Short mmCIF file of C-alpha atoms and ligand atoms in Angstrom, two decimals:
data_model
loop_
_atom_site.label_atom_id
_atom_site.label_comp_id
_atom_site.label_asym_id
_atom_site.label_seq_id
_atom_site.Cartn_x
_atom_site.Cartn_y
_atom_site.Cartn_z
CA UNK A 1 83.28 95.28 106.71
CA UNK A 2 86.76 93.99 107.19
CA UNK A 3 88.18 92.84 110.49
CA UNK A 4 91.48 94.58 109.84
CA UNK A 5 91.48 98.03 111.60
CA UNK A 6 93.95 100.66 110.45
CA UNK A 7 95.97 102.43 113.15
CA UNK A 8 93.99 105.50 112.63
CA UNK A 9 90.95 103.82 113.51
CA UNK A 10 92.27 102.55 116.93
CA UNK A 11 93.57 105.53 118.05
CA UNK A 12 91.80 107.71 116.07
CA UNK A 13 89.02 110.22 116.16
CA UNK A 14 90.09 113.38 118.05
CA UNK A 15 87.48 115.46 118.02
CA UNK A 16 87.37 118.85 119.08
CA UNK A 17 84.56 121.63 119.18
CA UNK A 18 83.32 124.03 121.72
CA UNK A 19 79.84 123.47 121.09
CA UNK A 20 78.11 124.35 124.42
CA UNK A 21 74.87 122.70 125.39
CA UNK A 22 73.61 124.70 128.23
CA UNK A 23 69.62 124.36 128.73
CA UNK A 24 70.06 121.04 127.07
CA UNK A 25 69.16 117.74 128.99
CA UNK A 26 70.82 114.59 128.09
CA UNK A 27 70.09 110.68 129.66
CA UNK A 28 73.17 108.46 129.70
CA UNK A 29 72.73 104.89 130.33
CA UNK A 30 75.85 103.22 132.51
CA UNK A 31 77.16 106.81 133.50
CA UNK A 32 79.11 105.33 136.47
CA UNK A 33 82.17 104.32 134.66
CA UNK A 34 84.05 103.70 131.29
CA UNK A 35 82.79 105.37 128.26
CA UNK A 36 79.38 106.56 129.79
CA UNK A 37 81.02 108.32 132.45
CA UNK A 38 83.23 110.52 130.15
CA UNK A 39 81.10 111.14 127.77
CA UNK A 40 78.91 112.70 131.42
CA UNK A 41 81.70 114.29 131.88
CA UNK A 42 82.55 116.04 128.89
CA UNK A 43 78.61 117.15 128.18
CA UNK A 44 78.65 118.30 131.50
CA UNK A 45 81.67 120.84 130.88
CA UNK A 46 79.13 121.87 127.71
CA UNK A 47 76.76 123.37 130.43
CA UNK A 48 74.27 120.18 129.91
CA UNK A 49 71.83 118.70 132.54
CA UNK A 50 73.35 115.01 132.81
CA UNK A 51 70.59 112.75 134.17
CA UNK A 52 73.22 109.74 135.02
CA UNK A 53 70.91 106.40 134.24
CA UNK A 54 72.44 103.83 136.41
CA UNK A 55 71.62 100.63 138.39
CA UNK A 56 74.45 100.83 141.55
CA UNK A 57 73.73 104.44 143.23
CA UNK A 58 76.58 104.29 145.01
CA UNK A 59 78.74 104.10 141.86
CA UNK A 60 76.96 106.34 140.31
CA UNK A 61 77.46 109.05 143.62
CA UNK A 62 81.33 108.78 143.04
CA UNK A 63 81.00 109.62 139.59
CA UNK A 64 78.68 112.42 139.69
CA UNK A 65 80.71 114.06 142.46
CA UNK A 66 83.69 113.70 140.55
CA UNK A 67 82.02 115.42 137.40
CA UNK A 68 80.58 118.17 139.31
CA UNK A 69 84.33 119.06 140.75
CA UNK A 70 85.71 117.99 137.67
CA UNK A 71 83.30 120.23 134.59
CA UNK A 72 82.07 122.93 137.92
CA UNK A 73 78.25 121.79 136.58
CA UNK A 74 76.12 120.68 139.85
CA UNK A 75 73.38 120.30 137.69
CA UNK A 76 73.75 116.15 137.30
CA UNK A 77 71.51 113.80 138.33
CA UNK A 78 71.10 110.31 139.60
CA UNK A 79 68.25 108.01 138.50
CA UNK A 80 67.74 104.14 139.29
CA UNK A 81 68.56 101.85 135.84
CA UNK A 82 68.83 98.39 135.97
CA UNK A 83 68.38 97.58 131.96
CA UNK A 84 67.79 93.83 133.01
CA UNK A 85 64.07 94.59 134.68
CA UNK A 86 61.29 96.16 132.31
CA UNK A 87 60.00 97.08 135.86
CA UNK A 88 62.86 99.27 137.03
CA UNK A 89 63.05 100.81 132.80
CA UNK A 90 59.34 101.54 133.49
CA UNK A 91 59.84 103.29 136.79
CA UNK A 92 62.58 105.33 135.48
CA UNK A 93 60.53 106.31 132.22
CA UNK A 94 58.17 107.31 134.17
CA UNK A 95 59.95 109.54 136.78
CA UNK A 96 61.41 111.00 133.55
CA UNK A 97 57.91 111.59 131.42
CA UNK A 98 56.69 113.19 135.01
CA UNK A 99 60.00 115.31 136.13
CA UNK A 100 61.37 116.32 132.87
CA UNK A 101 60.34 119.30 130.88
CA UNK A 102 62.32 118.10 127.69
CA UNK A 103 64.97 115.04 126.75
CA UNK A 104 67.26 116.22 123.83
CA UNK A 105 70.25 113.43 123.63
CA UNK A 106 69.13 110.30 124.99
CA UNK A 107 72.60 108.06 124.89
CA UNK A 108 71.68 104.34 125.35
CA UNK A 109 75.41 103.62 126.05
CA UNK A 110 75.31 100.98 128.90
CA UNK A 111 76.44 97.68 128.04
CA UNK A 112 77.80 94.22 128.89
CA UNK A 113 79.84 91.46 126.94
CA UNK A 114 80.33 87.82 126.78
CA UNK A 115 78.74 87.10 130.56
CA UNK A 116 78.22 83.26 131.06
CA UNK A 117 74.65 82.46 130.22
CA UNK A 118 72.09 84.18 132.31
CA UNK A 119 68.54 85.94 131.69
CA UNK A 120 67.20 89.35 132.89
CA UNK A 121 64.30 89.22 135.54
CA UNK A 122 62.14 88.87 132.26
CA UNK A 123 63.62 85.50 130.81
CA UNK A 124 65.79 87.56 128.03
CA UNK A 125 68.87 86.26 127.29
CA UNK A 126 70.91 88.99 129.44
CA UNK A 127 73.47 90.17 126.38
CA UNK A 128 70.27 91.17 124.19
CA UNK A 129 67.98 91.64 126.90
CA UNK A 130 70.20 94.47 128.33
CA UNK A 131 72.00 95.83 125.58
CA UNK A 132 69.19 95.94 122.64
CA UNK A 133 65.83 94.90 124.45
CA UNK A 134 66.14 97.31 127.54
CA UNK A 135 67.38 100.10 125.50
CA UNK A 136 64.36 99.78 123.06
CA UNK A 137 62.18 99.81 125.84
CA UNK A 138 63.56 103.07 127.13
CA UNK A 139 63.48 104.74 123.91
CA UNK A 140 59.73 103.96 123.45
CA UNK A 141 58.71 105.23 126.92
CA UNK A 142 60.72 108.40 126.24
CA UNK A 143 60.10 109.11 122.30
CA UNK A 144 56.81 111.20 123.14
CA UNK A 145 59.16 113.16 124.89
CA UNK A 146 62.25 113.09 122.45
CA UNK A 147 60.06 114.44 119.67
CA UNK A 148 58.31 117.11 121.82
CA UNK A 149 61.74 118.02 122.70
CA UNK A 150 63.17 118.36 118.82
CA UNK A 151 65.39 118.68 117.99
CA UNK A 152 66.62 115.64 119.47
CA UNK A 153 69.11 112.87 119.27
CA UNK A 154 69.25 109.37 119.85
CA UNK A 155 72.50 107.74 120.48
CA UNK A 156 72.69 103.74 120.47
CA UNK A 157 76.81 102.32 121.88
CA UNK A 158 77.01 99.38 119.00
CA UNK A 159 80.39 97.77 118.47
CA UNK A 160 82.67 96.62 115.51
CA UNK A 161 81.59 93.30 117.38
CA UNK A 162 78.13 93.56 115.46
CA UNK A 163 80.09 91.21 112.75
CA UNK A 164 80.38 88.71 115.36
CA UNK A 165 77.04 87.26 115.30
CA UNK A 166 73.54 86.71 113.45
CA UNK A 167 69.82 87.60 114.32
CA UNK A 168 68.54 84.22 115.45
CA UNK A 169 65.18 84.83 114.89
CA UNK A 170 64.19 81.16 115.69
CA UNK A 171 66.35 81.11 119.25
CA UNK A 172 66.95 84.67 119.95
CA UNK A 173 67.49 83.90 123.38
CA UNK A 174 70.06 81.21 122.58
CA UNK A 175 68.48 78.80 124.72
CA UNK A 176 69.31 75.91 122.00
CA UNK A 177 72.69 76.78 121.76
CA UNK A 178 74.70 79.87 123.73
CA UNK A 179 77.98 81.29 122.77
CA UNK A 180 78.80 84.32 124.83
CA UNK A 181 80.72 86.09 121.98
CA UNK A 182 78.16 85.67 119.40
CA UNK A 183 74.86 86.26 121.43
CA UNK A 184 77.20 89.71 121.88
CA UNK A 185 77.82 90.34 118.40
CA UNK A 186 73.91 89.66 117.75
CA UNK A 187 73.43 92.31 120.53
CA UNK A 188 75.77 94.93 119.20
CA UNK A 189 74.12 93.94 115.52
CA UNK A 190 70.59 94.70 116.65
CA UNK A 191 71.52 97.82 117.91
CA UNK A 192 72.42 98.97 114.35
CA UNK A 193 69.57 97.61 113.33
CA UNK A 194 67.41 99.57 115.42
CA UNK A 195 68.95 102.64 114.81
CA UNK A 196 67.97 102.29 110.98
CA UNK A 197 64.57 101.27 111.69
CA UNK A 198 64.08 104.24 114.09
CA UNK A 199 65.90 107.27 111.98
CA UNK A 200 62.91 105.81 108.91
CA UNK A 201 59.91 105.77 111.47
CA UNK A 202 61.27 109.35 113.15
CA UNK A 203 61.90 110.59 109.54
CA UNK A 204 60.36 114.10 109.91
CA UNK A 205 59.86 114.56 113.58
CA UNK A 206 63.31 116.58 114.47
CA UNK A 207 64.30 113.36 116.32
CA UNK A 208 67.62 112.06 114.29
CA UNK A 209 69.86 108.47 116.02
CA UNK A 210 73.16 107.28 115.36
CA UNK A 211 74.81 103.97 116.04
CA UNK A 212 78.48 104.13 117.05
CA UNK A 213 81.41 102.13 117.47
CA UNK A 214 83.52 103.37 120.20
CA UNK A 215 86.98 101.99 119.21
CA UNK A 216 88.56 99.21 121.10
CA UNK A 217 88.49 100.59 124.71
CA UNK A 218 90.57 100.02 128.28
CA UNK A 219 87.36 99.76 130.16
CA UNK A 220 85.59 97.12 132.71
CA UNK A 221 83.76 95.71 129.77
CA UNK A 222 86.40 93.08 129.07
CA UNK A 223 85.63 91.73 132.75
CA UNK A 224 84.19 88.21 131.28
CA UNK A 225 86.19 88.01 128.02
CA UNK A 226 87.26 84.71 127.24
CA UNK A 227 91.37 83.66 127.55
CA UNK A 228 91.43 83.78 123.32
CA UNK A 229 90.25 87.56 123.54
CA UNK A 230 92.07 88.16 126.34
CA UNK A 231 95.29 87.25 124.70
CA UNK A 232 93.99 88.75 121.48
CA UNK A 233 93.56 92.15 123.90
CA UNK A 234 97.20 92.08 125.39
CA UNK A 235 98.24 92.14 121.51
CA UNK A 236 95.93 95.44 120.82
CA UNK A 237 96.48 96.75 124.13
CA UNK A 238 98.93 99.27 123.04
CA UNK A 239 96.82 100.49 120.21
CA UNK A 240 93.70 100.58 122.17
CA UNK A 241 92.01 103.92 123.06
CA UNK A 242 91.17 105.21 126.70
CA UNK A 243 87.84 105.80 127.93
CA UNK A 244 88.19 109.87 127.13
CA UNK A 245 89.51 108.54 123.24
CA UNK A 246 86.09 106.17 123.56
CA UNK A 247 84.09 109.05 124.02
CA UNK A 248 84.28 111.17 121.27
CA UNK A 249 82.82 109.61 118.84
CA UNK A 250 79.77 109.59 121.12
CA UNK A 251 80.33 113.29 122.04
CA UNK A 252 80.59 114.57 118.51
CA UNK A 253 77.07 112.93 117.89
CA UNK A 254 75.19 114.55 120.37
CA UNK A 255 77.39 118.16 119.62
CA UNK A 256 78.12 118.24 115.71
CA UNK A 257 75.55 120.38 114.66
CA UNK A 258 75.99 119.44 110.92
CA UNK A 259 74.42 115.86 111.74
CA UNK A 260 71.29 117.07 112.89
CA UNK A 261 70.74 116.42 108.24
CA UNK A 262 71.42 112.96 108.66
CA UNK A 263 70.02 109.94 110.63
CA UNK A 264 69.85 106.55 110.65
CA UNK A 265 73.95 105.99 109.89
CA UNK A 266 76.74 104.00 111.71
CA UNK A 267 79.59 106.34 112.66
CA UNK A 268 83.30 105.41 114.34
CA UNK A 269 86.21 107.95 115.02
CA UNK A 270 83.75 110.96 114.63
CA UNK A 271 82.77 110.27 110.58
CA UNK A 272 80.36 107.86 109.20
CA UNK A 273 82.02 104.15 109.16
CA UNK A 274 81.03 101.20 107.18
CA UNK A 275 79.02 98.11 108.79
CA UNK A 276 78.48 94.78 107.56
CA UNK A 277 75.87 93.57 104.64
CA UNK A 278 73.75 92.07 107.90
CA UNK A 279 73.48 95.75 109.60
CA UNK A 280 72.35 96.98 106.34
CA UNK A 281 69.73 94.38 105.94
CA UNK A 282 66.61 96.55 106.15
CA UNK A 283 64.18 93.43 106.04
CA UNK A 284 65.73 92.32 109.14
CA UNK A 285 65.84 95.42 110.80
CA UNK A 286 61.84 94.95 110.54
CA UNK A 287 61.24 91.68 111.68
CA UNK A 288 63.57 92.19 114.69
CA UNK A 289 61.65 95.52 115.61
CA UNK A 290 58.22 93.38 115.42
CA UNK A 291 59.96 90.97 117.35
CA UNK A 292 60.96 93.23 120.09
CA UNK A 293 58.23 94.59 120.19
CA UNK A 294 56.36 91.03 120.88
CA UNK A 295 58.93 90.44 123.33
CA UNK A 296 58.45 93.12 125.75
CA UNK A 297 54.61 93.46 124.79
CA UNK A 298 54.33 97.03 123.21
CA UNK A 299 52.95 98.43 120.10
CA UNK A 300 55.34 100.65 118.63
CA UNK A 301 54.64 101.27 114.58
N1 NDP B 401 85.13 99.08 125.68
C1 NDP B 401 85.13 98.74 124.39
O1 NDP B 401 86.16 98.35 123.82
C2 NDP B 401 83.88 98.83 123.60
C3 NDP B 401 82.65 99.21 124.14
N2 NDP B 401 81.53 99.26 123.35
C4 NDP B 401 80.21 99.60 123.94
O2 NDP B 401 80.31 100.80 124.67
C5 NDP B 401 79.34 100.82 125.73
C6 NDP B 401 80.00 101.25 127.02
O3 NDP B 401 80.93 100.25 127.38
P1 NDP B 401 82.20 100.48 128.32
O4 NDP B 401 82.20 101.83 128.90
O5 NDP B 401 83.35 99.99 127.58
O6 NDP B 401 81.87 99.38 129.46
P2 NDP B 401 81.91 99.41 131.05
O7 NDP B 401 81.75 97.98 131.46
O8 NDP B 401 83.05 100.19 131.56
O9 NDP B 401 80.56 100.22 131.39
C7 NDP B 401 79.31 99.67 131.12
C8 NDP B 401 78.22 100.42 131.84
O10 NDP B 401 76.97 99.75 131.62
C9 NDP B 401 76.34 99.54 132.87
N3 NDP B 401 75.42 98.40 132.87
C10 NDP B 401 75.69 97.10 132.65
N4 NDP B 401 74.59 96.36 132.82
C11 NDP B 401 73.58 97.23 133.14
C12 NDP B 401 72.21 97.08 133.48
N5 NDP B 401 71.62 95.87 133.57
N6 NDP B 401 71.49 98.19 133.74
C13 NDP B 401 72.06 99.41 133.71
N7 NDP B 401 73.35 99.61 133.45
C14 NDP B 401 74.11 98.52 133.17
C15 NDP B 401 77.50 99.32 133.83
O11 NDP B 401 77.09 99.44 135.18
P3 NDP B 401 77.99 98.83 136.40
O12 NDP B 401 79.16 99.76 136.57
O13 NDP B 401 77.04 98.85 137.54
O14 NDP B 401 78.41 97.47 135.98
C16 NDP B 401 78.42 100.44 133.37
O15 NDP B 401 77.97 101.66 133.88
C17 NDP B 401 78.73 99.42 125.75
O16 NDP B 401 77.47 99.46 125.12
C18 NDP B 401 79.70 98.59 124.93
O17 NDP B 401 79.08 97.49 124.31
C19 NDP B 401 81.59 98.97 122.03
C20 NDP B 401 82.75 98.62 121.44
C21 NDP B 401 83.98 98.49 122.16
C1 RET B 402 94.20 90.93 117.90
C2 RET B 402 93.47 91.56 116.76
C3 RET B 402 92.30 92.28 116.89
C4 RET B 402 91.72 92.38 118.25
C5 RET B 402 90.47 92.58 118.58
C6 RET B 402 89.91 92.81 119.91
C7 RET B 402 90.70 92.56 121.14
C8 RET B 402 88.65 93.27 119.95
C9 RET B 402 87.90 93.65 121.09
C10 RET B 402 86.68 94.17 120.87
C11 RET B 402 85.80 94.64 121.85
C12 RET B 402 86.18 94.78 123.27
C13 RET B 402 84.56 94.98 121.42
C14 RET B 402 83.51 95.48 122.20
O1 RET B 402 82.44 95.76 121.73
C15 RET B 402 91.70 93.00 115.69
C16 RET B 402 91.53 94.48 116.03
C17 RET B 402 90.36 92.40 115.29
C18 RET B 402 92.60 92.97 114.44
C19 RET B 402 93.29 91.70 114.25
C20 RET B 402 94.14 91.37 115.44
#
C-alpha cells in the first residue's frame, strides 16, 4: 500500500441504498460519538435494534435520545462497555448471550489512538488491549450467537494506520520500547489480521467479517495526536471526511447484500481496498490469534 491517498479516497465513498434491516439486531462498540454513533444512527433509520456498547452511560443517553428523535426507532439500547476490563467485556457478553434472541452485525468500531503509555485493568498495553484484544474477546463470547444468528456479519474499524507499525511478537505490550503511533498502527494491523483469520475459521457457518478503513475523519480520536500529526491534520483537514462520510463504508458492510459471498477482505470508500504485504501475512495472522488467545486465556480454534 502507498501512503499517497487520491482525493477520491478522502472524500470518497458515497454510498447509497435503502436496504432496510428491520428485525435485525446489531452491537456497536463506542456508539456515543464519532463514527460509531452515525453509523447507530443510520442502521437505526433501517428499522434495526441498535444495542449501543459503551463505557460512559451518560454519553451514551445523549446519543441514543438523539437517534431515537433523529431515525423515529425507540428500539436502541444501552449496555455497559469498557473494552479495557475483560471483566466488564464478560459481563456484557453475558447480558447479551442471556437477553438476546439473535446478534446479526456485530461492529467492533470503538477505538483509541496514540494515548501516552498506559495498560488496561489487565496489564495490556491500552492501544492493543482495547482496540484488538477487547474486541477479540467480545467476538468469542458472542460467535455462538453470531453463527446461530446467520447470516451474520462481523465488522472490525481498522485504519490506513495499520502501515504504521509491526506485530511485536517478542514485546507486544511495548514495555521495552513504546511509541504511541506505532503500538497504534500494530493495533489497527492486528485488526486486519484478525479479520482474515476469522472469515477462514467461520468459512461455512453464514458468519462473513470485514475490516475497514474509515477515511481520515473530524472526530475526537485525534484527542492525543502528537504536534507532527497535528500539523500534518491541519494540512488534510480540508480533504478530510465527516463522521456521516466515515460511516459508510461501515454501513454498506453490514447492508450490501452482495457481500454476504465474500469474507475475510479489507474494504475503504464502500469497495474492497488494498492493505499492506504485513496485513496479508497469513502466518502472522496465526501466531497473533494463538497469542491472543494466550493473552486473555481462551481456547478459540
Ligand atoms: N477518525 C479517523 O480518522 C479514523 C478512525 N478510525 C477508527 O474508527 C473507529 C472509530 O473512531 P472515531 O469515531 O474516529 O473515534 P472517537 O474517538 O470519536 O470514538 C471512539 C469511540 O470508542 C470509544 N472507546 C474508547 N475506548 C473505549 C473503551 N475502553 N471501551 C469502550 N469504548 C471505548 C469511545 O468512548 P468515549 O466517548 O467514552 O471516549 C468512543 O465512543 C476507531 O476504531 C478508529 O481507530 C480509523 C481510521 C481513521
Ligand atoms: C499530511 C498528509 C497525510 C496525512 C495523514 C493524516 C493526518 C492521517 C491521519 C490518520 C488517522 C487519524 C488515522 C486513524 O486511524 C497523508 C494522507 C498520509 C498523505 C500525505 C500528506
Amino acid at each position: 500500500m502507498s501512503n499517497i491517498y487520491t482525493l477520491r479516497e478522502m472524500f470518497g465513498g458515497q454510498w447509497s441504498s435503502s436496504a432496510r434491516l428491520d428485525g435485525k439486531t446489531v452491537i456497536i462498540t463506542g456508539a456515543n460519538t464519532g463514527i460509531g454513533k452515525e453509523t447507530a444512527r443510520d442502521l437505526a433509520g433501517r428499522g434495526a435494534r441498535i444495542i449501543m456498547a459503551c463505557r460512559d452511560l451518560d454519553k451514551a443517553e445523549g446519543a441514543q435520545k438523539e437517534i431515537m428523535d433523529d431515525s423515529g426507532n425507540q428500539n436502541i439500547v444501552i449496555r455497559k462497555l469498557d473494552l479495557s476490563d475483560t471483566k466488564s467485556i464478560r459481563e456484557f457478553a453475558e447480558a447479551i448471550n442471556k437477553e438476546e434472541r439473535a446478534i446479526h452485525v456485530l461492529i467492533n468500531n470503538a477505538g483509541i489512538m496514540m494515548c501516552p503509555y498506559s495498560k488496561t485493568a489487565d496489564g495490556f498495553e491500552m492501544q492493543f488491549g482495547v482496540n484488538h484484544l477487547g474486541h477479540f474477546l467480545l467476538t468469542f463470547l458472542l460467535i455462538d450467537l453470531l453463527k446461530r444468528s446467520a447470516p451474520s456479519r462481523i465488522i472490525i474499524l481498522s485504519s490506513m494506520a495499520h502501515g504504521w507499525g509491526t506485530i511485536a511478537l517478542d514485546d507486544i505490550n511495548s514495555e521495552r520500547n513504546y511509541h504511541s503511533r506505532r503500538a497504534y498502527g500494530q493495533s489497527k494491523l492486528a485488526n486486519i489480521l484478525f479479520t482474515r483469520s476469522l472469515a477462514k475459521k467461520l468459512k461455512d457457518t453464514g458468519v462473513t467479517a470485514y475490516a475497514v478503513h474509515p477515511g481520515i475523519v473530524r472526530t475526537k480520536l485525534k484527542r492525543h495526536m502528537n504536534l507532527g500529526l497535528l500539523i500534518m491534520w491541519k494540512i488534510v483537514r480540508p480533504f478530510t471526511k465527516t463522521p456521516v462520510q466515515g460511516a459508510q463504508t461501515t454501513i454498506f458492510c453490514a447492508v450490501e447484500p452482495e457481500l454476504d459471498k465474500e469474507s475475510g477482505g479489507y474494504y475503504s470508500n464502500c469497495r474492497p481496498s488494498r492493505c499492506t504485504r504485513a496485513a496479508r501475512d497469513d502466518e502472522m495472522a496465526e501466531k497473533l490469534w494463538e497469542l491472543s488467545c494466550k493473552m486473555l486465556g481462551i481456547v478459540w480454534n
